[in-house]
Each structure stands twice: as structure tokens, then as C-alpha cells.
Amino acid sequence: MSNVTLEAAEEIIAAVHHRAQALGKAVSVAVVDAGGFVVAIRRPDGARPLTPDIARAKAYTAAVMQRPGPMLKKWQESQPVFFAQLSQLPGAALPIMAAEGSVTIKKDGEIIGGLGIAGGTADEDQQLADDVLASLGYELEFAAWGVAGKPAGPGKD
């Protein structure tokens, strides 16, 4: 299993911060490896104090659940009790946050980490994540659980 490197994490974070600045937003960004362990977290000047923790939980969720937040939200809505219990599991290092701005990092068909962004609106966090990962050559297609056929795109079943 490959993992996102520190160099790649720093490239992703720099690209997110550059795009967020153009929107006039100060967002915190976290990148974790495939196991959910932190590779890098950055909170720029002006970002709210809690945003690094939110970004880390989003990145962790995307990595260990192996799906982006928008896909997980639909599952969470259909099984809220199951999702509430996930964060209580003995091996859960962080809460499971099925939210926008939570994207699985996938390269050459392999999940190598998770990206979490916090500080903008839900839509802004998600758009930043999708745009940056796509621009850097990462994959944004993930198959829905239990469904044969064509993989779902971001935010789809």
C-alpha cells in the first residue's frame, strides 16, 4: 500500500491555500495517509482556531472510510445510528465526519490518503478540495457500496 508523501501533502496544501486566498478565505488544510495518520496540517493567518481539528477529522474520515464526505453523507442519513457508533469504536482515532471538504486521495486506482479542508462554506471547502486534487492529477471517482457498474463521481451515489 502506498501513502501520500510529505512532498505531495505540502503541494496539495499550498495549492488549496493559493485558491482559497483568491476567494478571500483563510482555510485550514489537513492531509493524512491511507491509515488516517497526519502527514501535514496548516492553519494560515486568519483561520479560525478550531478549523485545523475539523480539517483533520475530515481528512481522517475520507481516508479510513475510503470515500469522500458527500458520498458518506448519504450513507449517514440512511443509517444515523451506525454512523454515531463508528466514532465510538476502540480503534477510531477521531470522530467520523461525513461532510463537504472531506475527500479521499486516490492515485492510479489506489487510496493513498485523505484531504480535509475547513474554514469556508461547505460548498467552498468541497470545491477547493475537488479542484485542487483534479488539477494535481488525483482521481475523484469512487464506486458506490454494493452497486455493480459505473463508479459514482463526487457527491453521487
Coordinates of N, CA, C and O in Angstrom, one line a residue:
M1 N 0.8 -1.2 0.0 CA 0.0 0.0 0.0 C 0.9 1.2 0.0 O 1.8 1.4 0.8
S2 N 0.6 2.2 -0.9 CA 1.3 3.4 -0.9 C 0.6 4.4 -0.1 O -0.6 4.3 0.2
N3 N 1.3 5.5 0.3 CA 0.7 6.5 1.1 C 1.2 7.9 0.5 O 2.2 8.0 -0.2
V4 N 0.4 8.9 0.7 CA 0.7 10.2 0.2 C 2.0 10.7 0.9 O 2.2 10.4 2.1
T5 N 2.9 11.2 0.2 CA 4.2 11.7 0.8 C 4.1 13.1 1.4 O 3.1 13.8 1.1
L6 N 5.0 13.4 2.2 CA 5.1 14.8 2.7 C 5.2 15.8 1.6 O 4.5 16.8 1.6
E7 N 6.0 15.5 0.6 CA 6.1 16.5 -0.5 C 4.8 16.7 -1.2 O 4.4 17.8 -1.5
A8 N 4.0 15.6 -1.5 CA 2.7 15.7 -2.1 C 1.7 16.4 -1.2 O 0.9 17.2 -1.7
A9 N 1.8 16.1 0.1 CA 0.9 16.8 1.0 C 1.1 18.3 1.0 O 0.2 19.1 1.0
E10 N 2.4 18.7 1.0 CA 2.7 20.1 1.0 C 2.3 20.8 -0.3 O 1.8 21.9 -0.3
E11 N 2.4 20.0 -1.4 CA 1.9 20.6 -2.7 C 0.4 20.8 -2.7 O -0.1 21.8 -3.1
I12 N -0.3 19.8 -2.1 CA -1.8 19.9 -2.0 C -2.2 21.1 -1.2 O -3.0 21.9 -1.5
I13 N -1.5 21.2 0.0 CA -1.9 22.3 0.9 C -1.6 23.7 0.3 O -2.4 24.6 0.4
A14 N -0.4 23.8 -0.3 CA -0.1 25.1 -1.0 C -1.1 25.4 -2.0 O -1.5 26.6 -2.1
A15 N -1.5 24.5 -2.8 CA -2.5 24.7 -3.9 C -3.8 25.1 -3.3 O -4.5 26.0 -3.8
V16 N -4.3 24.5 -2.2 CA -5.5 24.8 -1.6 C -5.5 26.3 -1.0 O -6.4 27.1 -1.3
H17 N -4.4 26.6 -0.3 CA -4.2 27.9 0.2 C -4.2 29.0 -0.9 O -4.8 30.1 -0.7
H18 N -3.5 28.7 -2.0 CA -3.5 29.7 -3.1 C -4.9 29.9 -3.6 O -5.3 31.1 -3.8
R19 N -5.6 28.9 -3.8 CA -7.0 29.0 -4.4 C -7.9 29.7 -3.4 O -8.8 30.5 -3.7
A20 N -7.8 29.3 -2.1 CA -8.6 29.9 -1.0 C -8.4 31.4 -0.9 O -9.3 32.2 -0.7
Q21 N -7.1 31.8 -1.0 CA -6.8 33.3 -1.0 C -7.5 34.0 -2.1 O -8.0 35.1 -1.8
A22 N -7.6 33.4 -3.3 CA -8.3 34.1 -4.4 C -9.8 34.3 -4.0 O -10.4 35.2 -4.6
L23 N -10.3 33.4 -3.1 CA -11.7 33.5 -2.7 C -11.9 34.4 -1.5 O -13.0 34.7 -1.0
G24 N -10.7 34.9 -1.0 CA -10.7 35.7 0.3 C -11.0 34.9 1.5 O -11.5 35.4 2.5
K25 N -10.6 33.6 1.5 CA -10.9 32.7 2.6 C -9.6 32.2 3.2 O -8.6 32.0 2.5
A26 N -9.6 32.1 4.5 CA -8.5 31.5 5.3 C -9.0 30.1 5.8 O -9.8 30.0 6.7
V27 N -8.5 29.1 5.1 CA -8.9 27.7 5.4 C -7.8 26.9 6.0 O -6.6 27.1 5.5
S28 N -8.1 26.1 6.9 CA -7.1 25.1 7.4 C -7.2 23.9 6.5 O -8.3 23.5 6.1
V29 N -6.0 23.2 6.3 CA -6.0 22.1 5.4 C -5.2 21.0 6.2 O -4.1 21.2 6.7
A30 N -5.7 19.7 6.1 CA -5.1 18.6 6.7 C -4.9 17.5 5.6 O -5.9 17.3 4.8
V31 N -3.8 16.8 5.6 CA -3.6 15.7 4.7 C -3.1 14.5 5.6 O -2.2 14.7 6.4
V32 N -3.8 13.4 5.5 CA -3.4 12.2 6.2 C -3.1 11.1 5.2 O -3.4 11.1 4.1
D33 N -2.4 10.1 5.7 CA -2.1 8.9 4.9 C -3.3 8.0 4.9 O -4.3 8.3 5.4
A34 N -3.1 6.8 4.2 CA -4.2 5.9 4.0 C -4.7 5.3 5.3 O -5.9 4.9 5.4
G35 N -3.9 5.3 6.3 CA -4.4 4.8 7.6 C -5.0 5.9 8.5 O -5.4 5.7 9.6
G36 N -5.0 7.2 8.0 CA -5.6 8.3 8.8 C -4.6 9.0 9.6 O -5.0 9.9 10.4
F37 N -3.3 8.7 9.5 CA -2.3 9.4 10.3 C -1.8 10.7 9.6 O -1.6 10.7 8.4
V38 N -1.7 11.7 10.4 CA -1.4 13.0 9.9 C 0.0 13.0 9.1 O 1.0 12.5 9.6
V39 N -0.1 13.6 7.9 CA 1.2 13.9 7.2 C 1.5 15.4 7.3 O 2.6 15.7 7.6
A40 N 0.5 16.2 7.2 CA 0.7 17.7 7.3 C -0.6 18.4 7.6 O -1.6 18.0 7.1
I41 N -0.6 19.4 8.4 CA -1.7 20.3 8.7 C -1.2 21.7 8.7 O -0.2 22.0 9.3
R42 N -1.9 22.6 8.0 CA -1.6 24.0 8.0 C -2.8 24.9 8.3 O -3.9 24.7 7.7
R43 N -2.6 25.8 9.2 CA -3.6 26.8 9.5 C -3.0 28.2 9.2 O -2.1 28.6 9.9
P44 N -3.5 28.9 8.2 CA -2.9 30.1 7.8 C -3.4 31.2 8.8 O -4.4 31.1 9.5
D45 N -2.7 32.4 8.7 CA -3.2 33.5 9.5 C -4.6 33.8 9.1 O -5.0 33.8 8.0
G46 N -5.4 34.1 10.1 CA -6.8 34.5 9.9 C -7.8 33.3 10.0 O -9.0 33.5 10.0
A47 N -7.3 32.1 9.9 CA -8.2 30.9 10.0 C -8.7 30.8 11.5 O -7.9 31.0 12.4
R48 N -9.9 30.4 11.6 CA -10.5 30.2 13.0 C -9.7 29.1 13.7 O -9.3 28.2 13.1
P49 N -9.6 29.2 15.1 CA -8.8 28.3 15.8 C -9.2 26.8 15.8 O -8.4 25.9 15.8
L50 N -10.5 26.5 15.6 CA -11.0 25.1 15.6 C -10.8 24.5 14.2 O -10.9 23.3 14.1
T51 N -10.5 25.3 13.2 CA -10.5 24.7 11.8 C -9.5 23.6 11.6 O -9.7 22.7 10.8
P52 N -8.3 23.7 12.2 CA -7.3 22.6 12.0 C -7.9 21.2 12.5 O -7.7 20.2 11.8
D53 N -8.6 21.2 13.6 CA -9.1 20.0 14.1 C -10.3 19.5 13.2 O -10.4 18.2 13.0
I54 N -11.1 20.4 12.7 CA -12.1 20.0 11.8 C -11.5 19.4 10.5 O -12.0 18.3 10.1
A55 N -10.5 20.1 10.0 CA -9.9 19.6 8.8 C -9.3 18.2 9.0 O -9.4 17.3 8.1
R56 N -8.7 18.0 10.1 CA -8.0 16.7 10.4 C -9.1 15.6 10.5 O -8.9 14.5 9.9
A57 N -10.2 15.9 11.2 CA -11.3 14.9 11.3 C -11.9 14.6 9.9 O -12.2 13.4 9.6
K58 N -12.0 15.6 9.0 CA -12.5 15.4 7.7 C -11.5 14.5 6.9 O -11.9 13.6 6.2
A59 N -10.2 14.8 7.0 CA -9.2 14.0 6.2 C -9.2 12.6 6.7 O -9.1 11.6 5.9
Y60 N -9.2 12.4 8.0 CA -9.2 11.1 8.6 C -10.4 10.3 8.1 O -10.3 9.1 7.7
T61 N -11.6 10.9 8.1 CA -12.8 10.2 7.7 C -12.7 9.7 6.2 O -13.0 8.6 5.9
A62 N -12.2 10.7 5.4 CA -12.0 10.3 3.9 C -11.1 9.2 3.7 O -11.3 8.3 2.8
A63 N -10.0 9.1 4.5 CA -9.0 8.1 4.4 C -9.5 6.7 4.9 O -9.5 5.7 4.2
V64 N -10.0 6.7 6.1 CA -10.4 5.4 6.7 C -11.7 4.8 6.2 O -11.9 3.6 6.2
M65 N -12.6 5.7 5.8 CA -13.8 5.2 5.2 C -13.7 5.0 3.7 O -14.6 4.4 3.1
Q66 N -12.6 5.5 3.1 CA -12.3 5.3 1.7 C -13.3 5.8 0.7 O -13.4 5.3 -0.4
R67 N -14.0 6.9 1.2 CA -14.9 7.6 0.3 C -15.0 9.1 0.7 O -14.8 9.4 1.9
P68 N -15.2 10.0 -0.2 CA -15.4 11.4 0.1 C -16.6 11.7 0.9 O -17.6 10.9 0.9
G69 N -16.5 12.7 1.7 CA -17.6 13.1 2.6 C -19.0 13.2 2.0 O -20.0 12.7 2.6
P70 N -19.1 13.8 0.8 CA -20.5 13.8 0.2 C -21.1 12.5 0.0 O -22.3 12.3 0.1
M71 N -20.3 11.5 -0.4 CA -20.8 10.1 -0.5 C -21.2 9.5 0.8 O -22.2 8.9 1.0
L72 N -20.4 9.8 1.8 CA -20.7 9.3 3.2 C -21.9 9.9 3.8 O -22.6 9.3 4.6
K73 N -22.2 11.2 3.4 CA -23.3 11.9 4.0 C -24.6 11.2 3.7 O -25.5 11.0 4.5
K74 N -24.7 10.7 2.5 CA -25.9 9.9 2.0 C -26.1 8.6 2.9 O -27.2 8.3 3.3
W75 N -25.0 8.0 3.1 CA -25.0 6.7 3.9 C -25.4 7.1 5.3 O -26.2 6.5 6.0
Q76 N -24.8 8.2 5.9 CA -25.0 8.6 7.2 C -26.5 9.0 7.4 O -27.1 8.6 8.4
E77 N -27.1 9.6 6.5 CA -28.5 10.0 6.5 C -29.4 8.8 6.6 O -30.4 8.8 7.2
S78 N -29.0 7.7 5.9 CA -29.8 6.5 5.9 C -29.6 5.6 7.1 O -30.4 4.8 7.4
Q79 N -28.4 5.7 7.7 CA -28.1 4.9 8.9 C -27.4 5.7 10.0 O -26.2 5.5 10.3
P80 N -28.2 6.7 10.6 CA -27.5 7.6 11.6 C -27.0 6.9 12.8 O -26.0 7.3 13.4
V81 N -27.7 5.8 13.3 CA -27.2 5.1 14.5 C -25.9 4.4 14.2 O -24.9 4.5 15.0
F82 N -25.7 3.8 13.0 CA -24.5 3.2 12.7 C -23.4 4.2 12.7 O -22.3 4.0 13.2
F83 N -23.6 5.3 12.0 CA -22.5 6.4 11.9 C -22.2 6.9 13.3 O -21.1 7.2 13.6
A84 N -23.2 7.1 14.2 CA -22.9 7.6 15.5 C -22.0 6.7 16.3 O -21.2 7.1 17.1
Q85 N -22.1 5.4 16.0 CA -21.3 4.4 16.7 C -19.9 4.3 16.2 O -19.0 3.8 16.9
L86 N -19.7 4.6 14.9 CA -18.3 4.5 14.3 C -17.3 5.2 15.1 O -16.2 4.7 15.3
S87 N -17.6 6.4 15.6 CA -16.6 7.2 16.3 C -16.3 6.6 17.7 O -15.3 7.0 18.4
Q88 N -17.2 5.7 18.2 CA -17.0 5.1 19.5 C -16.2 3.8 19.5 O -15.9 3.2 20.5
L89 N -15.8 3.3 18.3 CA -15.1 2.1 18.1 C -13.7 2.3 18.8 O -13.1 3.4 18.7
P90 N -13.2 1.2 19.4 CA -11.9 1.4 20.1 C -10.7 1.8 19.2 O -9.8 2.5 19.6
G91 N -10.8 1.5 17.9 CA -9.7 1.9 17.0 C -9.9 3.2 16.4 O -9.0 3.7 15.6
A92 N -11.0 3.9 16.6 CA -11.3 5.2 16.0 C -10.4 6.3 16.7 O -10.6 6.6 17.9
A93 N -9.5 6.9 15.9 CA -8.7 7.9 16.5 C -9.4 9.3 16.5 O -9.0 10.1 17.4
L94 N -10.3 9.5 15.6 CA -11.0 10.8 15.5 C -12.5 10.5 15.2 O -12.8 9.4 14.8
P95 N -13.3 11.5 15.4 CA -14.7 11.4 15.0 C -14.8 11.2 13.5 O -14.0 11.6 12.7
I96 N -15.8 10.4 13.1 CA -16.1 10.3 11.7 C -17.0 11.4 11.3 O -18.1 11.6 11.8
M97 N -16.5 12.3 10.3 CA -17.3 13.5 9.9 C -17.6 13.3 8.4 O -16.8 13.5 7.6
A98 N -18.8 13.0 8.1 CA -19.3 12.9 6.8 C -19.7 14.3 6.3 O -20.9 14.7 6.6
A99 N -18.8 15.0 5.8 CA -19.1 16.4 5.4 C -18.3 16.8 4.2 O -17.4 16.2 3.8
E100 N -18.8 17.9 3.6 CA -18.1 18.5 2.5 C -16.7 19.0 2.9 O -16.5 19.3 4.1
G101 N -15.8 19.0 2.0 CA -14.4 19.3 2.3 C -13.6 18.1 2.8 O -12.5 18.3 3.4
S102 N -14.2 16.9 2.7 CA -13.6 15.7 3.1 C -13.4 14.8 1.8 O -14.4 14.3 1.3
V103 N -12.2 14.7 1.3 CA -12.0 14.0 0.1 C -10.9 12.9 0.2 O -9.8 13.2 0.7
T104 N -11.2 11.7 -0.3 CA -10.2 10.7 -0.3 C -9.2 11.0 -1.4 O -9.6 11.4 -2.5
I105 N -7.9 10.8 -1.1 CA -6.9 11.0 -2.1 C -6.6 9.7 -2.8 O -6.2 8.7 -2.1
K106 N -6.8 9.6 -4.1 CA -6.6 8.4 -4.9 C -5.8 8.7 -6.1 O -6.0 9.6 -6.8
K107 N -4.8 7.8 -6.3 CA -3.9 7.9 -7.4 C -3.7 6.5 -8.0 O -3.4 5.6 -7.3
D108 N -3.8 6.4 -9.3 CA -3.6 5.1 -10.0 C -4.5 4.0 -9.5 O -4.0 2.9 -9.3
G109 N -5.7 4.4 -9.1 CA -6.6 3.4 -8.6 C -6.4 3.0 -7.1 O -7.2 2.2 -6.6
E110 N -5.5 3.6 -6.4 CA -5.2 3.2 -5.1 C -5.4 4.4 -4.1 O -5.0 5.5 -4.4
I111 N -6.1 4.1 -3.0 CA -6.3 5.1 -2.0 C -5.0 5.3 -1.2 O -4.5 4.4 -0.7
I112 N -4.5 6.6 -1.2 CA -3.2 6.9 -0.6 C -3.4 7.9 0.6 O -2.4 8.2 1.2
G113 N -4.6 8.4 0.8 CA -4.7 9.3 1.9 C -6.1 10.0 1.9 O -7.0 9.6 1.2
G114 N -6.1 11.0 2.7 CA -7.4 11.8 2.8 C -7.0 13.3 2.9 O -6.0 13.7 3.5
L115 N -7.9 14.2 2.4 CA -7.7 15.6 2.4 C -8.9 16.2 3.2 O -10.1 15.8 2.9
G116 N -8.7 17.1 4.1 CA -9.7 17.8 4.8 C -9.5 19.3 4.7 O -8.4 19.7 4.9
I117 N -10.6 20.0 4.5 CA -10.5 21.5 4.4 C -11.6 22.0 5.2 O -12.7 21.6 5.2
A118 N -11.3 23.1 6.1 CA -12.3 23.7 6.9 C -12.0 25.2 7.0 O -10.9 25.6 7.1
G119 N -13.1 26.0 6.9 CA -12.9 27.4 7.1 C -13.8 28.2 6.1 O -14.1 29.3 6.4
G120 N -14.2 27.5 5.0 CA -15.1 28.2 4.1 C -16.5 27.7 4.3 O -16.7 27.0 5.3
T121 N -17.4 27.9 3.4 CA -18.7 27.3 3.5 C -18.5 25.8 3.1 O -17.5 25.5 2.6
A122 N -19.5 25.0 3.3 CA -19.4 23.6 3.0 C -19.1 23.5 1.5 O -18.2 22.7 1.1
D123 N -19.8 24.2 0.6 CA -19.6 24.2 -0.8 C -18.2 24.6 -1.2 O -17.6 24.1 -2.1
E124 N -17.7 25.7 -0.5 CA -16.4 26.2 -0.8 C -15.3 25.2 -0.5 O -14.4 24.9 -1.2
D125 N -15.5 24.6 0.7 CA -14.5 23.6 1.1 C -14.4 22.4 0.1 O -13.4 22.0 -0.3
Q126 N -15.6 22.0 -0.3 CA -15.7 20.8 -1.2 C -15.1 21.2 -2.6 O -14.3 20.5 -3.2
Q127 N -15.5 22.4 -3.1 CA -15.0 22.8 -4.4 C -13.5 23.0 -4.4 O -12.8 22.6 -5.4
L128 N -12.9 23.6 -3.3 CA -11.5 23.7 -3.2 C -10.8 22.3 -3.3 O -9.8 22.1 -4.0
A129 N -11.3 21.4 -2.5 CA -10.8 20.0 -2.5 C -10.8 19.4 -3.8 O -9.8 18.8 -4.3
D130 N -12.0 19.4 -4.5 CA -12.1 18.7 -5.8 C -11.3 19.4 -6.8 O -10.6 18.7 -7.6
D131 N -11.3 20.7 -6.9 CA -10.5 21.4 -7.9 C -9.0 21.2 -7.7 O -8.3 20.9 -8.7
V132 N -8.5 21.3 -6.5 CA -7.1 21.1 -6.3 C -6.6 19.6 -6.6 O -5.7 19.4 -7.3
L133 N -7.4 18.7 -6.1 CA -7.0 17.3 -6.4 C -7.0 17.0 -7.9 O -6.1 16.3 -8.4
A134 N -8.1 17.4 -8.6 CA -8.2 17.2 -10.0 C -7.0 17.9 -10.7 O -6.4 17.3 -11.6
S135 N -6.7 19.1 -10.3 CA -5.6 19.9 -11.0 C -4.2 19.2 -10.8 O -3.4 19.3 -11.7
L136 N -4.1 18.4 -9.7 CA -2.8 17.8 -9.4 C -2.8 16.3 -9.9 O -1.9 15.6 -9.7
G137 N -3.9 15.9 -10.6 CA -3.9 14.6 -11.2 C -4.4 13.5 -10.4 O -4.2 12.3 -10.7
Y138 N -5.1 13.8 -9.3 CA -5.7 12.7 -8.4 C -7.0 12.4 -8.9 O -7.7 13.2 -9.6
E139 N -7.5 11.2 -8.6 CA -8.8 10.7 -9.1 C -9.9 11.1 -8.2 O -9.7 11.0 -6.9
L140 N -11.1 11.4 -8.7 CA -12.2 11.8 -7.9 C -13.4 10.8 -8.1 O -14.5 11.1 -7.6
E141 N -13.2 9.7 -8.7 CA -14.3 8.7 -8.9 C -14.2 7.6 -7.9 O -13.1 7.0 -7.7
F142 N -15.3 7.3 -7.3 CA -15.4 6.2 -6.3 C -16.6 5.4 -6.5 O -17.7 6.0 -6.7
A143 N -16.5 4.1 -6.5 CA -17.7 3.2 -6.7 C -18.6 3.3 -5.5 O -18.1 3.4 -4.3
A144 N -19.9 3.3 -5.7 CA -20.8 3.2 -4.6 C -20.8 1.9 -4.0 O -20.4 0.9 -4.6
W145 N -21.1 1.8 -2.7 CA -21.0 0.5 -2.0 C -22.2 -0.4 -2.5 O -23.3 0.1 -2.6
G146 N -21.9 -1.7 -2.7 CA -22.9 -2.6 -3.1 C -23.6 -2.4 -4.4 O -24.6 -3.0 -4.7
V147 N -23.0 -1.6 -5.3 CA -23.6 -1.3 -6.6 C -22.6 -1.7 -7.6 O -21.5 -1.2 -7.7
A148 N -23.0 -2.7 -8.5 CA -22.1 -3.0 -9.6 C -22.2 -2.0 -10.7 O -23.3 -1.3 -10.9
G149 N -21.2 -1.8 -11.5 CA -21.3 -0.9 -12.6 C -20.4 0.3 -12.5 O -19.4 0.2 -11.9
K150 N -20.8 1.3 -13.1 CA -20.1 2.6 -13.3 C -19.8 3.2 -11.9 O -20.7 3.4 -11.1
P151 N -18.6 3.7 -11.6 CA -18.3 4.4 -10.4 C -19.0 5.7 -10.3 O -19.3 6.3 -11.3
A152 N -19.3 6.1 -9.1 CA -20.0 7.3 -8.9 C -19.0 8.5 -8.9 O -17.8 8.2 -8.5
G153 N -19.3 9.6 -9.3 CA -18.5 10.8 -9.2 C -18.6 11.5 -7.9 O -19.4 11.0 -7.0
P154 N -18.0 12.6 -7.7 CA -18.1 13.3 -6.4 C -19.5 13.7 -6.0 O -20.2 14.2 -6.9
G155 N -19.9 13.3 -4.8 CA -21.2 13.7 -4.3 C -22.4 12.8 -4.9 O -23.5 13.1 -4.7
K156 N -22.1 11.8 -5.7 CA -23.1 11.0 -6.3 C -23.1 9.6 -5.5 O -22.2 9.3 -4.9
D157 N -24.2 8.9 -5.7 CA -24.3 7.5 -5.1 C -23.4 6.5 -5.8 O -23.5 6.3 -7.0

